């Protein structure tokens, strides 16, 4: 029998004299890491609050008072607002304003409320007041619009196309999405007269006064495809099928 020295004798793991092992403490999270996490959470909260508080694009303010589906509202301008209302009851369905701006004219076109504003912006609003669908800016009209008042500028054409007539050009937009379809500039030395335009069938005849020019050049016929000329190439104005 081999007797081991006392200093190398093994301790019985089941012996009552054995002290239980103390578990190691969990690793401590560095204070710098906690500070960084808190800063990230605070930044995220501030960014979310700023996103909610940011002003609406173009100063839009659209307020729905009574949502009515599948009924065509009547449109009117009340001071600085465009209102859709029920003619039978006089109740306002929705109200649309833009901060610091004034509507000049509004028209109903194929389920859309099209508005021309004094800063040369054209907007499209769903007639049920759901949203302002698109905004389009008209160039070089800032000085002309206030004095003109917007008369005759917005002219609906067939197939969901809106003609916007200004002295220097006629621009056509698709009312469903605001897509620019074509632009027709006035002849050199001539201007378009939006207030002197009238429909004849599917054509819109727009006056284009010119000095020392034949009367045939002073009346421009257009439709949803652009200027009416012989043997023109048709445009595809319908929404592409995807």
Coordinates of N, CA and C in Angstrom, one line a residue:
X1 N 0.8 -1.2 0.0 CA 0.0 0.0 0.0 C 0.9 1.2 0.0
X2 N 0.6 2.1 -0.9 CA 1.3 3.4 -1.0 C 0.6 4.5 -0.3
X3 N 1.3 5.1 0.6 CA 0.7 6.2 1.4 C 1.2 7.5 0.8
X4 N 0.3 8.4 0.4 CA 0.7 9.7 -0.2 C 0.9 10.7 0.9
X5 N 1.7 11.6 0.7 CA 1.9 12.6 1.7 C 0.6 13.4 1.8
X6 N 0.5 14.0 3.0 CA -0.7 14.8 3.3 C -1.0 15.9 2.4
X7 N 0.1 16.6 1.9 CA 0.0 17.7 1.1 C -0.5 17.4 -0.3
X8 N -0.4 16.1 -0.7 CA -0.8 15.7 -2.1 C -2.0 14.8 -2.0
X9 N -2.6 14.6 -0.8 CA -3.8 13.7 -0.8 C -5.0 14.4 -1.4
X10 N -5.8 13.7 -2.1 CA -6.9 14.2 -2.8 C -8.1 14.4 -1.8
X11 N -8.8 15.4 -2.0 CA -9.9 15.7 -1.1 C -11.2 15.0 -1.7
X12 N -11.9 14.4 -0.9 CA -13.1 13.7 -1.3 C -14.1 14.7 -1.8
X13 N -14.6 14.7 -3.0 CA -15.6 15.7 -3.5 C -16.9 15.6 -2.7
X14 N -17.2 14.5 -2.1 CA -18.4 14.4 -1.3 C -18.2 14.7 0.1
X15 N -17.0 15.0 0.5 CA -16.7 15.3 1.9 C -17.5 16.5 2.4
X16 N -18.1 16.5 3.6 CA -18.7 17.7 4.1 C -17.8 18.8 4.4
X17 N -16.5 18.5 4.5 CA -15.5 19.6 4.8 C -15.2 20.4 3.5
X18 N -15.6 19.9 2.3 CA -15.3 20.6 1.1 C -16.2 21.9 1.0
X19 N -15.6 23.0 0.7 CA -16.3 24.3 0.5 C -16.8 24.4 -0.9
X20 N -18.1 24.7 -1.1 CA -18.6 24.8 -2.5 C -17.9 25.9 -3.3
X21 N -17.8 25.7 -4.5 CA -17.1 26.7 -5.4 C -18.0 27.9 -5.6
X22 N -17.4 29.1 -5.5 CA -18.1 30.3 -5.6 C -18.1 30.7 -7.1
X23 N -19.3 30.9 -7.8 CA -19.3 31.2 -9.2 C -18.7 32.6 -9.4
X24 N -18.0 32.7 -10.6 CA -17.4 33.9 -10.9 C -18.4 35.0 -11.2
X25 N -18.2 36.2 -10.8 CA -19.2 37.3 -11.1 C -19.3 37.5 -12.6
X26 N -20.5 37.8 -13.1 CA -20.7 38.1 -14.6 C -19.9 39.3 -15.0
X27 N -19.4 39.3 -16.2 CA -18.6 40.4 -16.7 C -19.4 41.7 -16.6
X28 N -18.8 42.8 -16.2 CA -19.5 44.1 -16.1 C -19.5 44.8 -17.4
X29 N -20.6 45.4 -17.7 CA -20.7 46.2 -19.0 C -20.0 47.5 -18.8
X30 N -19.1 47.8 -19.6 CA -18.3 49.0 -19.5 C -19.2 50.2 -19.5
X31 N -18.9 51.2 -18.7 CA -19.8 52.4 -18.5 C -19.8 53.1 -19.9
X32 N -18.8 53.1 -20.6 CA -18.8 53.8 -21.9 C -19.8 53.2 -22.8
X33 N -19.9 51.9 -22.8 CA -20.9 51.2 -23.7 C -22.3 51.6 -23.3
X34 N -22.6 51.6 -22.0 CA -23.9 52.0 -21.5 C -24.2 53.5 -22.0
X35 N -23.3 54.3 -21.9 CA -23.5 55.7 -22.3 C -23.7 55.8 -23.8
X36 N -23.0 55.0 -24.6 CA -23.2 55.1 -26.0 C -24.6 54.6 -26.4
X37 N -25.1 53.5 -25.7 CA -26.4 52.9 -26.0 C -27.5 54.0 -25.6
X38 N -27.3 54.6 -24.5 CA -28.3 55.6 -24.1 C -28.3 56.8 -25.1
X39 N -27.2 57.2 -25.6 CA -27.1 58.3 -26.5 C -27.8 57.9 -27.8
X40 N -27.6 56.7 -28.3 CA -28.3 56.2 -29.5 C -29.8 56.2 -29.4
X41 N -30.3 55.7 -28.2 CA -31.7 55.6 -28.0 C -32.3 57.0 -28.0
X42 N -31.6 57.9 -27.3 CA -32.1 59.3 -27.2 C -32.1 60.0 -28.6
X43 N -31.1 59.7 -29.4 CA -31.0 60.3 -30.8 C -32.1 59.8 -31.6
X44 N -32.4 58.4 -31.5 CA -33.5 57.9 -32.3 C -34.9 58.5 -31.9
X45 N -35.1 58.7 -30.6 CA -36.3 59.3 -30.2 C -36.5 60.7 -30.7
X46 N -35.4 61.5 -30.7 CA -35.4 62.9 -31.2 C -35.6 62.9 -32.7
X47 N -35.0 62.0 -33.4 CA -35.2 62.0 -34.9 C -36.7 61.6 -35.2
X48 N -37.2 60.7 -34.5 CA -38.6 60.3 -34.7 C -39.6 61.5 -34.4
X49 N -39.3 62.2 -33.3 CA -40.1 63.4 -33.0 C -40.0 64.5 -34.1
X50 N -38.7 64.7 -34.6 CA -38.5 65.7 -35.6 C -39.2 65.3 -36.9
X51 N -39.2 64.0 -37.2 CA -39.9 63.6 -38.4 C -41.4 63.9 -38.3
X52 N -42.0 63.6 -37.2 CA -43.4 63.9 -37.0 C -43.7 65.4 -37.0
X53 N -42.8 66.2 -36.6 CA -43.1 67.6 -36.4 C -42.7 68.4 -37.7
X54 N -42.1 67.8 -38.7 CA -41.6 68.6 -39.8 C -42.8 69.1 -40.6
X55 N -42.6 70.3 -41.2 CA -43.7 70.9 -42.0 C -44.1 70.1 -43.2
X56 N -45.3 70.1 -43.6 CA -45.8 69.4 -44.8 C -45.1 70.0 -46.0
X57 N -44.8 69.2 -47.1 CA -44.2 69.7 -48.3 C -45.1 70.8 -48.9
X58 N -44.5 71.8 -49.4 CA -45.2 72.9 -50.1 C -46.2 73.7 -49.2
X59 N -46.1 73.5 -47.9 CA -47.0 74.1 -46.9 C -48.4 73.6 -47.0
X60 N -48.6 72.4 -47.4 CA -49.9 71.8 -47.5 C -50.6 71.6 -46.2
X61 N -51.9 71.9 -46.2 CA -52.8 71.7 -45.0 C -54.1 71.1 -45.5
X62 N -54.3 69.8 -45.4 CA -55.5 69.2 -45.9 C -56.3 68.6 -44.7
X63 N -57.5 69.2 -44.5 CA -58.3 68.8 -43.4 C -59.6 68.2 -43.9
X64 N -59.9 66.9 -43.5 CA -61.1 66.2 -43.9 C -62.2 66.4 -42.8
X65 N -63.3 66.9 -43.1 CA -64.4 67.1 -42.2 C -65.5 66.0 -42.3
X66 N -65.8 65.5 -43.5 CA -66.7 64.4 -43.7 C -66.3 63.7 -44.9
X67 N -65.9 62.4 -44.7 CA -65.5 61.6 -45.9 C -66.7 60.9 -46.5
X68 N -66.9 61.2 -47.8 CA -68.1 60.6 -48.5 C -67.5 59.9 -49.8
X69 N -67.7 58.6 -49.9 CA -67.2 57.9 -51.1 C -68.2 58.0 -52.2
X70 N -67.6 58.0 -53.5 CA -68.3 57.8 -54.7 C -69.4 58.9 -54.9
X71 N -69.2 60.1 -54.3 CA -70.1 61.2 -54.6 C -69.2 62.4 -55.0
X72 N -69.6 63.0 -56.1 CA -68.8 64.2 -56.6 C -69.1 65.4 -55.8
X73 N -68.1 66.0 -55.2 CA -68.4 67.2 -54.4 C -68.3 68.4 -55.3
X74 N -68.8 69.5 -54.8 CA -68.7 70.8 -55.5 C -67.5 71.5 -54.9
X75 N -66.8 72.3 -55.8 CA -65.6 72.9 -55.4 C -65.7 74.4 -55.4
X76 N -65.1 75.1 -54.4 CA -65.1 76.5 -54.4 C -63.9 77.1 -53.7
X77 N -63.6 78.3 -53.9 CA -62.5 79.0 -53.2 C -63.1 79.9 -52.1
X78 N -62.7 79.7 -50.9 CA -63.1 80.5 -49.8 C -61.9 81.2 -49.2
X79 N -61.7 82.5 -49.6 CA -60.5 83.2 -49.1 C -59.2 82.5 -49.6
X80 N -58.5 82.0 -48.6 CA -57.2 81.3 -49.0 C -57.3 79.8 -49.0
X81 N -58.5 79.3 -49.1 CA -58.7 77.8 -49.1 C -59.5 77.3 -50.3
X82 N -59.2 76.1 -50.6 CA -60.1 75.3 -51.6 C -61.0 74.4 -50.7
X83 N -62.3 74.5 -51.0 CA -63.2 73.7 -50.2 C -64.0 72.8 -51.1
X84 N -64.2 71.5 -50.7 CA -65.2 70.6 -51.3 C -66.4 70.6 -50.4
X85 N -67.6 70.8 -51.0 CA -68.7 70.9 -50.1 C -69.9 70.2 -50.8
X86 N -70.9 69.9 -49.9 CA -72.2 69.3 -50.4 C -73.2 70.4 -50.7
X87 N -73.6 70.5 -51.9 CA -74.5 71.6 -52.3 C -75.8 71.5 -51.6
X88 N -76.3 70.3 -51.3 CA -77.6 70.1 -50.7 C -77.6 70.6 -49.3
X89 N -76.6 70.3 -48.5 CA -76.5 70.6 -47.1 C -75.6 71.8 -46.8
X90 N -74.7 72.1 -47.7 CA -73.8 73.2 -47.5 C -72.6 72.8 -46.6
X91 N -72.6 71.5 -46.2 CA -71.5 71.0 -45.3 C -70.2 70.9 -46.1
X92 N -69.1 71.2 -45.4 CA -67.8 71.1 -46.0 C -67.2 69.7 -45.8
X93 N -66.8 69.1 -46.9 CA -66.2 67.8 -46.8 C -64.8 67.8 -46.4
X94 N -64.0 68.7 -47.2 CA -62.6 68.8 -46.8 C -62.2 70.3 -47.2
X95 N -61.0 70.7 -46.6 CA -60.5 72.0 -46.8 C -59.0 71.9 -47.1
X96 N -58.5 72.6 -48.1 CA -57.1 72.5 -48.5 C -56.5 73.9 -48.6
X97 N -55.5 74.1 -47.8 CA -54.8 75.4 -47.8 C -53.3 75.1 -48.0
X98 N -52.5 76.2 -48.4 CA -51.1 76.2 -48.4 C -50.6 77.4 -47.7
X99 N -49.7 77.2 -46.8 CA -49.2 78.3 -45.9 C -48.7 79.5 -46.7
X100 N -49.3 80.6 -46.5 CA -48.8 81.8 -47.2 C -49.2 82.0 -48.6
X101 N -50.0 81.1 -49.1 CA -50.4 81.1 -50.6 C -51.9 81.2 -50.7
X102 N -52.3 81.6 -51.9 CA -53.7 81.8 -52.2 C -54.1 81.1 -53.5
X103 N -55.2 80.3 -53.5 CA -55.6 79.7 -54.8 C -56.3 80.7 -55.7
X104 N -55.9 80.6 -57.0 CA -56.5 81.5 -58.0 C -57.7 80.9 -58.7
X105 N -57.7 79.6 -59.0 CA -58.8 78.9 -59.7 C -58.7 77.4 -59.4
X106 N -59.9 76.8 -59.4 CA -59.9 75.3 -59.1 C -61.0 74.7 -60.1
X107 N -60.7 73.5 -60.6 CA -61.7 72.9 -61.4 C -61.7 71.4 -61.1
X108 N -62.8 70.8 -61.5 CA -63.0 69.3 -61.3 C -62.7 68.6 -62.6
X109 N -61.8 67.6 -62.6 CA -61.4 66.9 -63.9 C -61.2 65.5 -63.6
X110 N -62.2 64.6 -64.0 CA -62.0 63.2 -63.9 C -61.7 62.7 -62.5
X111 N -62.5 63.1 -61.6 CA -62.3 62.7 -60.2 C -61.2 63.4 -59.4
X112 N -60.6 64.4 -60.0 CA -59.5 65.2 -59.3 C -59.9 66.6 -59.2
X113 N -59.4 67.2 -58.1 CA -59.6 68.7 -57.9 C -58.3 69.3 -58.3
X114 N -58.2 70.1 -59.4 CA -57.0 70.7 -59.8 C -57.0 72.2 -59.4
X115 N -55.9 72.6 -58.8 CA -55.9 74.0 -58.2 C -54.7 74.7 -58.8
X116 N -54.8 76.0 -59.2 CA -53.7 76.8 -59.5 C -53.5 77.8 -58.4
X117 N -52.3 78.0 -57.9 CA -52.0 78.9 -56.8 C -51.2 80.1 -57.3
X118 N -51.2 81.1 -56.4 CA -50.6 82.4 -56.8 C -49.1 82.3 -57.0
X119 N -48.4 81.3 -56.6 CA -47.0 81.1 -56.8 C -46.6 80.3 -58.0
X120 N -47.6 80.0 -58.8 CA -47.4 79.2 -60.0 C -47.4 77.7 -59.8
X121 N -47.9 77.2 -58.7 CA -47.9 75.8 -58.4 C -49.3 75.3 -58.8
X122 N -49.3 74.1 -59.5 CA -50.5 73.4 -59.8 C -50.6 72.1 -59.0
X123 N -51.7 71.9 -58.3 CA -51.8 70.8 -57.4 C -53.0 69.9 -57.8
X124 N -53.0 68.7 -57.4 CA -54.1 67.7 -57.7 C -54.5 67.1 -56.4
X125 N -55.7 67.2 -56.0 CA -56.2 66.6 -54.8 C -57.3 65.6 -55.1
X126 N -57.3 64.5 -54.4 CA -58.4 63.5 -54.5 C -59.7 64.2 -54.1
X127 N -60.8 64.0 -54.8 CA -62.0 64.7 -54.5 C -62.7 64.1 -53.2
X128 N -62.2 63.0 -52.7 CA -62.6 62.5 -51.4 C -61.7 63.1 -50.2
X129 N -60.8 63.9 -50.6 CA -59.9 64.5 -49.6 C -58.9 63.6 -49.0
X130 N -58.5 62.5 -49.7 CA -57.6 61.6 -49.1 C -56.2 62.2 -49.1
X131 N -55.7 62.8 -50.2 CA -54.3 63.3 -50.2 C -54.2 64.3 -51.4
X132 N -53.1 65.1 -51.3 CA -52.7 65.9 -52.4 C -51.7 65.0 -53.2
X133 N -52.2 64.6 -54.4 CA -51.5 63.6 -55.2 C -50.2 64.1 -55.8
X134 N -50.2 65.3 -56.4 CA -49.0 65.8 -57.0 C -49.0 67.3 -57.1
X135 N -47.7 67.8 -57.2 CA -47.5 69.3 -57.4 C -46.6 69.5 -58.6
X136 N -47.0 70.5 -59.4 CA -46.2 70.9 -60.6 C -46.0 72.4 -60.6
X137 N -44.8 72.8 -60.8 CA -44.5 74.3 -60.8 C -44.4 74.8 -62.2
X138 N -45.0 76.0 -62.4 CA -45.0 76.6 -63.8 C -43.9 77.6 -63.8
X139 N -43.0 77.5 -64.8 CA -41.9 78.5 -64.8 C -42.3 79.8 -65.4
X140 N -41.6 80.9 -65.0 CA -41.7 82.2 -65.6 C -43.1 82.8 -65.5
X141 N -43.9 82.6 -64.4 CA -45.2 83.1 -64.4 C -45.4 84.0 -63.1
X142 N -44.4 84.2 -62.3 CA -44.5 84.9 -61.0 C -45.0 86.3 -61.2
X143 N -44.6 87.0 -62.2 CA -45.1 88.4 -62.4 C -46.4 88.4 -63.1
X144 N -46.7 87.4 -64.0 CA -47.9 87.5 -64.8 C -49.1 87.0 -64.0
X145 N -49.0 86.0 -63.2 CA -50.2 85.4 -62.5 C -50.9 86.4 -61.6
X146 N -50.3 87.1 -60.7 CA -51.0 88.0 -59.8 C -51.9 88.9 -60.6
X147 N -51.5 89.5 -61.7 CA -52.3 90.5 -62.4 C -53.3 89.8 -63.3
X148 N -53.0 88.6 -63.8 CA -53.9 87.9 -64.6 C -55.1 87.2 -63.9
X149 N -54.7 86.7 -62.7 CA -55.7 86.0 -61.9 C -56.0 84.6 -62.2
X150 N -55.3 84.0 -63.1 CA -55.5 82.6 -63.4 C -56.6 82.3 -64.3
X151 N -57.3 83.2 -64.9 CA -58.4 83.0 -65.8 C -58.0 82.2 -67.1
X152 N -58.6 81.0 -67.3 CA -58.3 80.2 -68.5 C -57.1 79.5 -68.5
X153 N -56.3 79.5 -67.4 CA -55.0 78.8 -67.4 C -55.2 77.3 -67.4
X154 N -56.1 76.8 -66.6 CA -56.4 75.3 -66.5 C -57.4 74.9 -67.5
X155 N -57.1 74.1 -68.5 CA -58.0 73.7 -69.5 C -58.0 72.1 -69.6
X156 N -59.1 71.5 -69.2 CA -59.1 70.0 -69.3 C -59.3 69.6 -70.8
X157 N -58.5 68.6 -71.2 CA -58.6 68.0 -72.5 C -59.2 66.6 -72.4
X158 N -59.3 65.9 -73.5 CA -59.8 64.5 -73.4 C -58.8 63.5 -72.9
X159 N -59.2 62.3 -72.6 CA -58.3 61.2 -72.1 C -57.5 61.6 -70.9
X160 N -58.1 62.3 -70.0 CA -57.4 62.6 -68.7 C -56.2 63.5 -68.8
X161 N -56.2 64.4 -69.8 CA -55.0 65.3 -69.9 C -55.5 66.7 -69.6
X162 N -54.6 67.4 -68.8 CA -54.9 68.8 -68.4 C -53.9 69.7 -69.2
X163 N -54.4 70.7 -69.9 CA -53.6 71.7 -70.5 C -53.4 72.9 -69.6
X164 N -52.2 73.4 -69.3 CA -51.9 74.6 -68.5 C -51.4 75.6 -69.5
X165 N -52.2 76.6 -69.7 CA -51.9 77.6 -70.7 C -51.3 78.9 -70.1
X166 N -50.1 79.3 -70.4 CA -49.5 80.5 -69.9 C -49.0 81.3 -71.2
X167 N -48.6 82.5 -71.1 CA -48.2 83.3 -72.2 C -47.1 82.7 -73.1
X168 N -46.1 82.1 -72.4 CA -45.0 81.6 -73.1 C -45.1 80.2 -73.6
X169 N -45.9 79.4 -73.0 CA -46.0 77.9 -73.3 C -47.3 77.3 -72.9
X170 N -47.6 76.2 -73.5 CA -48.7 75.3 -73.0 C -48.1 74.0 -72.6
X171 N -48.3 73.6 -71.4 CA -47.8 72.3 -70.9 C -49.0 71.4 -70.6
X172 N -48.9 70.1 -71.0 CA -50.0 69.2 -70.8 C -49.5 68.1 -69.8
X173 N -50.4 67.8 -68.8 CA -50.1 66.9 -67.7 C -51.2 65.8 -67.7
X174 N -50.8 64.6 -67.4 CA -51.8 63.5 -67.2 C -52.3 63.7 -65.8
X175 N -53.6 63.8 -65.6 CA -54.2 64.1 -64.3 C -54.1 63.0 -63.3
X176 N -54.0 61.8 -63.8 CA -53.9 60.7 -62.8 C -52.6 60.7 -62.0
X177 N -51.5 61.1 -62.6 CA -50.2 61.1 -61.9 C -49.4 62.3 -62.1
X178 N -49.8 63.3 -62.8 CA -49.1 64.5 -63.0 C -47.9 64.4 -64.0
X179 N -47.9 63.3 -64.7 CA -46.8 63.1 -65.7 C -46.9 64.2 -66.8
X180 N -45.8 64.8 -67.1 CA -45.7 65.8 -68.2 C -45.7 65.1 -69.5
X181 N -46.7 65.5 -70.4 CA -46.9 64.7 -71.7 C -46.3 65.5 -72.8
X182 N -46.5 66.8 -72.9 CA -45.9 67.6 -74.0 C -45.9 69.1 -73.6
X183 N -45.0 69.8 -74.3 CA -44.9 71.3 -74.1 C -44.9 71.9 -75.5
X184 N -45.7 73.0 -75.6 CA -45.8 73.7 -76.9 C -45.4 75.2 -76.6
X185 N -44.2 75.7 -77.0 CA -43.9 77.1 -76.8 C -44.6 78.0 -77.8
X186 N -44.8 79.2 -77.4 CA -45.4 80.2 -78.3 C -44.3 80.6 -79.4
X187 N -44.8 81.0 -80.5 CA -43.9 81.4 -81.6 C -43.2 82.7 -81.2
X188 N -42.0 82.8 -81.7 CA -41.2 84.0 -81.4 C -41.9 85.3 -81.7
X189 N -42.0 86.2 -80.8 CA -42.7 87.4 -81.0 C -44.2 87.3 -80.7
X190 N -44.7 86.1 -80.3 CA -46.1 85.9 -80.0 C -46.3 85.4 -78.6
X191 N -47.5 85.5 -78.1 CA -47.9 85.0 -76.7 C -49.2 84.3 -76.8
X192 N -49.4 83.4 -75.9 CA -50.7 82.7 -75.8 C -51.6 83.6 -74.9
X193 N -52.9 83.6 -75.2 CA -53.9 84.3 -74.4 C -54.8 83.2 -73.7
X194 N -54.5 82.8 -72.5 CA -55.4 81.7 -71.9 C -56.8 82.1 -71.8
X195 N -57.1 83.3 -71.6 CA -58.6 83.7 -71.4 C -59.3 83.7 -72.7
X196 N -58.6 83.7 -73.9 CA -59.2 83.6 -75.2 C -59.0 82.2 -75.8
X197 N -59.5 81.3 -75.2 CA -59.5 79.9 -75.6 C -60.9 79.2 -75.5
X198 N -61.2 78.4 -76.4 CA -62.5 77.8 -76.4 C -62.4 76.4 -77.0
X199 N -63.4 75.5 -76.5 CA -63.4 74.1 -77.0 C -64.3 74.1 -78.3
X200 N -63.8 73.3 -79.2 CA -64.6 72.9 -80.4 C -64.4 71.4 -80.6
X201 N -65.5 70.7 -80.1 CA -65.3 69.2 -80.2 C -64.2 68.8 -79.2
X202 N -63.3 68.0 -79.7 CA -62.2 67.5 -78.8 C -61.0 68.5 -78.9
X203 N -61.1 69.5 -79.7 CA -60.0 70.4 -79.8 C -60.2 71.7 -78.9
X204 N -59.1 72.2 -78.5 CA -59.1 73.5 -77.8 C -58.4 74.5 -78.7
X205 N -59.1 75.6 -79.0 CA -58.5 76.7 -79.8 C -57.9 77.7 -78.9
X206 N -56.6 78.0 -79.0 CA -56.0 78.9 -78.1 C -55.5 80.1 -78.9
X207 N -55.8 81.3 -78.5 CA -55.4 82.5 -79.2 C -53.9 82.7 -79.0
X208 N -53.2 83.1 -80.1 CA -51.8 83.4 -80.1 C -51.5 84.7 -80.9
X209 N -51.8 85.8 -80.3 CA -51.6 87.1 -81.0 C -50.2 87.3 -81.5
X210 N -50.0 87.7 -82.7 CA -48.7 88.0 -83.3 C -48.8 89.2 -84.1
X211 N -47.8 90.0 -84.1 CA -47.7 91.2 -84.9 C -47.4 90.9 -86.4
X212 N -48.1 91.5 -87.3 CA -47.8 91.3 -88.7 C -47.8 89.8 -89.1
X213 N -48.8 89.1 -88.7 CA -48.8 87.6 -89.0 C -50.2 87.3 -89.5
X214 N -50.4 86.3 -90.3 CA -51.7 85.9 -90.8 C -52.5 85.3 -89.7
X215 N -53.8 85.5 -89.8 CA -54.7 85.1 -88.7 C -54.6 83.6 -88.4
X216 N -54.2 82.8 -89.4 CA -54.1 81.4 -89.3 C -53.0 81.0 -88.3
X217 N -52.0 81.8 -88.1 CA -51.0 81.6 -87.1 C -51.3 82.1 -85.7
X218 N -52.5 82.8 -85.6 CA -52.9 83.4 -84.4 C -53.9 82.6 -83.6
X219 N -54.2 81.5 -84.1 CA -55.1 80.6 -83.5 C -54.6 79.2 -83.6
X220 N -54.2 78.6 -82.4 CA -53.5 77.3 -82.3 C -54.5 76.2 -81.8
X221 N -54.8 75.2 -82.6 CA -55.6 74.1 -82.2 C -54.8 73.0 -81.5
X222 N -55.2 72.6 -80.3 CA -54.5 71.5 -79.6 C -55.6 70.5 -79.1
X223 N -55.1 69.3 -78.8 CA -55.9 68.3 -78.1 C -55.0 67.5 -77.1
X224 N -55.4 66.4 -76.7 CA -54.6 65.6 -75.7 C -53.3 65.2 -76.3
X225 N -53.1 65.1 -77.6 CA -51.9 64.7 -78.2 C -50.9 65.9 -78.5
X226 N -51.3 67.1 -78.3 CA -50.5 68.3 -78.7 C -51.1 69.1 -79.7
X227 N -50.3 69.8 -80.5 CA -50.8 70.7 -81.6 C -51.4 69.8 -82.7
X228 N -52.5 70.2 -83.2 CA -53.2 69.4 -84.2 C -52.6 69.8 -85.6
X229 N -51.9 68.9 -86.2 CA -51.3 69.1 -87.5 C -51.5 67.9 -88.3
X230 N -51.4 68.0 -89.7 CA -51.5 66.8 -90.5 C -50.4 65.8 -90.3
X231 N -50.7 64.6 -90.3 CA -49.7 63.5 -90.3 C -48.8 63.5 -89.1
X232 N -49.4 63.9 -88.0 CA -48.6 63.9 -86.7 C -48.5 62.5 -86.2
X233 N -47.4 62.3 -85.4 CA -47.2 61.0 -84.7 C -47.9 61.0 -83.4
X234 N -48.9 60.1 -83.2 CA -49.6 60.1 -81.9 C -48.7 59.8 -80.7
X235 N -49.1 60.3 -79.6 CA -48.4 60.0 -78.3 C -49.2 59.0 -77.6
X236 N -48.5 58.2 -76.7 CA -49.2 57.3 -75.8 C -49.4 58.0 -74.5
X237 N -50.6 58.6 -74.3 CA -50.8 59.3 -73.0 C -51.4 58.4 -71.9
X238 N -51.7 57.2 -72.2 CA -52.3 56.3 -71.2 C -51.2 55.9 -70.2
X239 N -51.6 55.5 -69.0 CA -50.7 55.0 -68.0 C -50.1 53.7 -68.5
X240 N -48.8 53.5 -68.5 CA -48.2 52.3 -69.0 C -48.6 51.1 -68.1
X241 N -48.9 50.0 -68.8 CA -49.3 48.8 -68.1 C -48.0 48.0 -67.7
X242 N -47.9 47.7 -66.4 CA -46.7 47.1 -65.9 C -47.0 45.6 -65.5

